[in-house]
Amino acid sequence: MYVNHEVFNDADRHAAALRGWEQRYDQIGAGVFQSAVKQVAVEGVQVFQEAANVRVVQRGALPAGYTTFGLALGGSAPFSFRGARLDQDAMVITAGAKEFMLHSPADMSLVGVAIDPGVLRMVADAAGIDVEDDLFYRDVIDIPRAAGMRVGRRLVETMERVLAQPALLGNAQAERRFAHDVAEGILDLITYHVPGQSNRLTHACQSEIVRRSHELVLASPEEPVSIFDLCSALRVSRRTIQNSFQSIAQTNPANYLRSVRLAQVRRLLLASRQSDVPVSEAAACWGFTHLGHFARDYKAQFGELPSQTARRL
């Protein structure tokens, strides 16, 4: 495991900070260079966010043995990667140790992911996603802007939770879950380039998928169930999971699963005294380890902070 967050006033030091990358940054824009790099790496997966205030050209070779992805979160102009335009409607997707040149605009923010193809394949197989190999040699693919921003923010939030509490990756199981969460985010975007399959499930079958998913959440209170977990346990594809929740509950599976866990926390708060079960303990009982995010989600769900929930005993 490798966890790091640094700020720089020199482009060469910034370039050298990205673990496992052979590259050089040349400052093109005028002004005092200011930048930051956040990165988390576990076996098979590296995630990083880099930001810089002036235009830079990045040159080097992509990490050998990995498939590399990149999402532009912001910048004063589009990026250019290996001769292809990269903005918030596109994603870098390329395999192998290719030489590259990336022109980064001023005020840029970029999320990068390097994944062992075996990890990506395992998660894709579990989700029932059949990805053609030629997709990974296109350099840049189009994606919906909203989807790209959503996944980009999710990757940053996942990384920042670890940066705030490195102990969250204190064992091999936690590292695997982190790797799977990252791979799932990337697969969310790849599926826009996977031919769709007709949905032949009956309403009853979709309802059963949602019911069993609900039961799986209740059976694993301290360890949140991911979409990957559902695909593995129910032996259905990610697309089937998504279609079933949309049809039955008119929401996406992640929101549904989080709502079920929030409901259990609220039930626990209402059934206990503050002195017996503090809010932090109630949240932890249902897998909410980041109290700030938990309080935000709780208020959005119930219209009040968890500390405001009346204790009836």
Short mmCIF file of N, CA and C in Angstrom, two decimals, residues 71-74 88 143-154:
data_model
loop_
_atom_site.label_atom_id
_atom_site.label_comp_id
_atom_site.label_asym_id
_atom_site.label_seq_id
_atom_site.Cartn_x
_atom_site.Cartn_y
_atom_site.Cartn_z
N LEU A 71 -9.40 10.87 -16.50
CA LEU A 71 -10.61 11.70 -16.58
C LEU A 71 -10.24 13.15 -16.29
N ALA A 72 -10.62 14.05 -17.18
CA ALA A 72 -10.39 15.48 -16.98
C ALA A 72 -11.50 16.04 -16.11
N LEU A 73 -11.14 16.54 -14.92
CA LEU A 73 -12.14 17.13 -14.03
C LEU A 73 -12.25 18.64 -14.22
N GLY A 74 -11.21 19.27 -14.75
CA GLY A 74 -11.27 20.71 -14.93
C GLY A 74 -10.04 21.23 -15.64
N GLN A 88 -14.14 16.88 -20.76
CA GLN A 88 -15.01 16.20 -19.81
C GLN A 88 -16.05 15.31 -20.50
N ILE A 143 -17.49 9.66 -23.59
CA ILE A 143 -18.36 9.25 -22.49
C ILE A 143 -19.33 10.39 -22.20
N PRO A 144 -20.47 10.11 -21.59
CA PRO A 144 -21.37 11.20 -21.17
C PRO A 144 -20.69 12.07 -20.12
N ARG A 145 -20.77 13.37 -20.29
CA ARG A 145 -20.09 14.29 -19.38
C ARG A 145 -20.52 14.08 -17.92
N ALA A 146 -21.82 13.97 -17.69
CA ALA A 146 -22.31 13.82 -16.32
C ALA A 146 -21.78 12.54 -15.68
N ALA A 147 -21.75 11.45 -16.47
CA ALA A 147 -21.25 10.18 -15.94
C ALA A 147 -19.77 10.28 -15.61
N GLY A 148 -18.99 10.93 -16.49
CA GLY A 148 -17.58 11.09 -16.24
C GLY A 148 -17.29 11.90 -14.99
N MET A 149 -18.02 12.99 -14.80
CA MET A 149 -17.83 13.81 -13.61
C MET A 149 -18.24 13.05 -12.35
N ARG A 150 -19.33 12.29 -12.44
CA ARG A 150 -19.80 11.52 -11.27
C ARG A 150 -18.75 10.48 -10.86
N VAL A 151 -18.24 9.74 -11.83
CA VAL A 151 -17.24 8.73 -11.51
C VAL A 151 -15.95 9.38 -11.04
N GLY A 152 -15.56 10.48 -11.67
CA GLY A 152 -14.35 11.18 -11.25
C GLY A 152 -14.44 11.64 -9.81
N ARG A 153 -15.57 12.23 -9.44
CA ARG A 153 -15.75 12.68 -8.05
C ARG A 153 -15.74 11.49 -7.09
N ARG A 154 -16.35 10.39 -7.54
CA ARG A 154 -16.39 9.21 -6.67
C ARG A 154 -14.99 8.65 -6.44
#
